[in-house]
Amino acid sequence: LAAAHQKIQDHSVQSKGHVQEQLAYQISLASRVEFLEKSLGDSAAKQSQELRDAHQKITDLHGLTEHSERKHSSLQERMDFIENLLGDNVQKHSEELKKTQDRLSELRGKLGVSMRGGEIQVTVESRLKYLEQA
């Protein structure tokens, strides 16, 4: 009986040791799972925040792009206006210069005056007419 009792006690001690090992393993496993959950949770929260930040940056850039397009459009309209104004003025001045040159040529012809080398050349005929009138 004593041997059976000793055997039961040995088995009981082994079982307690095994139970303690299992308990330690479960505690270790639970703490590792908790660590992983915390890490994943922190990582998920961080990624979520980064995703929100990136989305906000995209929204901001989109707003800047729209503002730049409106500003560019306004600038283009102003440039078109200036180009039209300058084009109209150039055309107007060109036409007036042509009329003035034509009128000057007409008057020179009537007076018998010509320009050569930057000097006024008066014809003999125009000189005679001037002398006859005096």
GROMACS .gro file of C-alpha atoms in nm, residues 4-134:
model
  131
    4ALA     CA    1   0.092   0.253  -0.428
    5HIS     CA    2   0.056   0.558  -0.213
    6GLN     CA    3   0.409   0.669  -0.310
    7LYS     CA    4   0.329   0.605  -0.673
    8ILE     CA    5   0.014   0.819  -0.648
    9GLN     CA    6   0.208   1.097  -0.479
   10ASP     CA    7   0.478   1.084  -0.748
   11HIS     CA    8   0.213   1.091  -1.014
   12SER     CA    9   0.044   1.381  -0.831
   13VAL     CA   10   0.373   1.574  -0.819
   14GLN     CA   11   0.431   1.505  -1.189
   15SER     CA   12   0.077   1.616  -1.266
   16LYS     CA   13   0.123   1.937  -1.066
   17GLY     CA   14   0.448   2.002  -1.252
   18HIS     CA   15   0.277   1.936  -1.581
   19VAL     CA   16  -0.017   2.160  -1.481
   20GLN     CA   17   0.225   2.435  -1.382
   21GLU     CA   18   0.406   2.399  -1.713
   22GLN     CA   19   0.075   2.418  -1.900
   23LEU     CA   20  -0.029   2.719  -1.693
   24ALA     CA   21   0.303   2.894  -1.760
   25TYR     CA   22   0.270   2.812  -2.130
   26GLN     CA   23  -0.086   2.950  -2.138
   27ILE     CA   24   0.023   3.267  -1.958
   28SER     CA   25   0.315   3.300  -2.198
   29LEU     CA   26   0.085   3.235  -2.492
   30ALA     CA   27  -0.174   3.482  -2.363
   31SER     CA   28   0.087   3.752  -2.313
   32ARG     CA   29   0.225   3.692  -2.662
   33VAL     CA   30  -0.123   3.708  -2.816
   34GLU     CA   31  -0.191   4.026  -2.619
   35PHE     CA   32   0.137   4.173  -2.746
   36LEU     CA   33   0.052   4.082  -3.105
   37GLU     CA   34  -0.299   4.224  -3.074
   38LYS     CA   35  -0.160   4.547  -2.928
   39SER     CA   36   0.104   4.569  -3.200
   40LEU     CA   37  -0.148   4.504  -3.473
   41GLY     CA   38  -0.393   4.748  -3.318
   42ASP     CA   39  -0.126   5.017  -3.293
   43SER     CA   40  -0.018   4.943  -3.649
   44ALA     CA   41  -0.376   4.955  -3.776
   45ALA     CA   42  -0.440   5.282  -3.594
   46LYS     CA   43  -0.118   5.428  -3.732
   47GLN     CA   44  -0.200   5.315  -4.086
   48SER     CA   45  -0.551   5.450  -4.054
   49GLN     CA   46  -0.417   5.789  -3.946
   50GLU     CA   47  -0.161   5.789  -4.228
   51LEU     CA   48  -0.438   5.704  -4.474
   52ARG     CA   49  -0.651   5.995  -4.344
   53ASP     CA   50  -0.349   6.229  -4.368
   54ALA     CA   51  -0.275   6.115  -4.724
   55HIS     CA   52  -0.638   6.162  -4.821
   56GLN     CA   53  -0.633   6.514  -4.674
   57LYS     CA   54  -0.316   6.597  -4.870
   58ILE     CA   55  -0.480   6.476  -5.191
   59THR     CA   56  -0.785   6.688  -5.117
   60ASP     CA   57  -0.564   6.991  -5.050
   61LEU     CA   58  -0.367   6.935  -5.370
   62HIS     CA   59  -0.688   6.898  -5.567
   63GLY     CA   60  -0.805   7.234  -5.430
   64LEU     CA   61  -0.473   7.395  -5.526
   65THR     CA   62  -0.498   7.247  -5.873
   66GLU     CA   63  -0.847   7.389  -5.921
   67HIS     CA   64  -0.732   7.729  -5.792
   68SER     CA   65  -0.432   7.723  -6.029
   69GLU     CA   66  -0.654   7.631  -6.323
   70ARG     CA   67  -0.890   7.922  -6.248
   71LYS     CA   68  -0.595   8.156  -6.207
   72HIS     CA   69  -0.437   8.028  -6.528
   73SER     CA   70  -0.766   8.079  -6.710
   74SER     CA   71  -0.788   8.435  -6.582
   75LEU     CA   72  -0.429   8.500  -6.687
   76GLN     CA   73  -0.498   8.354  -7.032
   77GLU     CA   74  -0.803   8.577  -7.073
   78ARG     CA   75  -0.599   8.883  -6.977
   79MET     CA   76  -0.323   8.790  -7.220
   80ASP     CA   77  -0.578   8.742  -7.499
   81PHE     CA   78  -0.724   9.085  -7.422
   82ILE     CA   79  -0.380   9.251  -7.430
   83GLU     CA   80  -0.285   9.072  -7.751
   84ASN     CA   81  -0.610   9.181  -7.916
   85LEU     CA   82  -0.560   9.538  -7.796
   86LEU     CA   83  -0.202   9.549  -7.924
   87GLY     CA   84  -0.300   9.380  -8.249
   88ASP     CA   85  -0.581   9.629  -8.304
   89ASN     CA   86  -0.351   9.923  -8.226
   90VAL     CA   87  -0.078   9.794  -8.457
   91GLN     CA   88  -0.329   9.743  -8.735
   92LYS     CA   89  -0.483  10.087  -8.675
   93HIS     CA   90  -0.143  10.261  -8.668
   94SER     CA   91  -0.030  10.069  -8.975
   95GLU     CA   92  -0.338  10.184  -9.165
   96GLU     CA   93  -0.288  10.545  -9.050
   97LEU     CA   94   0.081  10.535  -9.149
   98LYS     CA   95  -0.010  10.403  -9.493
   99LYS     CA   96  -0.268  10.682  -9.539
  100THR     CA   97  -0.016  10.942  -9.426
  101GLN     CA   98   0.252  10.808  -9.661
  102ASP     CA   99   0.003  10.806  -9.949
  103ARG     CA  100  -0.102  11.164  -9.870
  104LEU     CA  101   0.263  11.275  -9.847
  105SER     CA  102   0.340  11.113 -10.181
  106GLU     CA  103   0.036  11.287 -10.331
  107LEU     CA  104   0.146  11.628 -10.197
  108ARG     CA  105   0.504  11.577 -10.316
  109GLY     CA  106   0.370  11.498 -10.659
  110LYS     CA  107   0.159  11.817 -10.663
  111LEU     CA  108   0.453  12.027 -10.546
  112GLY     CA  109   0.708  11.855 -10.768
  113VAL     CA  110   0.921  11.767 -10.465
  114SER     CA  111   1.103  11.437 -10.418
  115MET     CA  112   1.325  11.294 -10.152
  116ARG     CA  113   1.665  11.154 -10.245
  117GLY     CA  114   1.923  11.056  -9.985
  118GLY     CA  115   1.729  11.236  -9.712
  119GLU     CA  116   1.736  11.571  -9.900
  120ILE     CA  117   1.444  11.744 -10.060
  121GLN     CA  118   1.479  11.774 -10.438
  122VAL     CA  119   1.268  12.044 -10.603
  123THR     CA  120   1.206  12.018 -10.978
  124VAL     CA  121   1.284  12.305 -11.212
  125GLU     CA  122   0.919  12.322 -11.314
  126SER     CA  123   0.804  12.374 -10.954
  127ARG     CA  124   1.065  12.652 -10.912
  128LEU     CA  125   0.942  12.829 -11.224
  129LYS     CA  126   0.581  12.812 -11.107
  130TYR     CA  127   0.687  12.957 -10.772
  131LEU     CA  128   0.877  13.243 -10.938
  132GLU     CA  129   0.587  13.320 -11.175
  133GLN     CA  130   0.347  13.351 -10.882
  134ALA     CA  131   0.572  13.595 -10.694
   0.00000   0.00000   0.00000
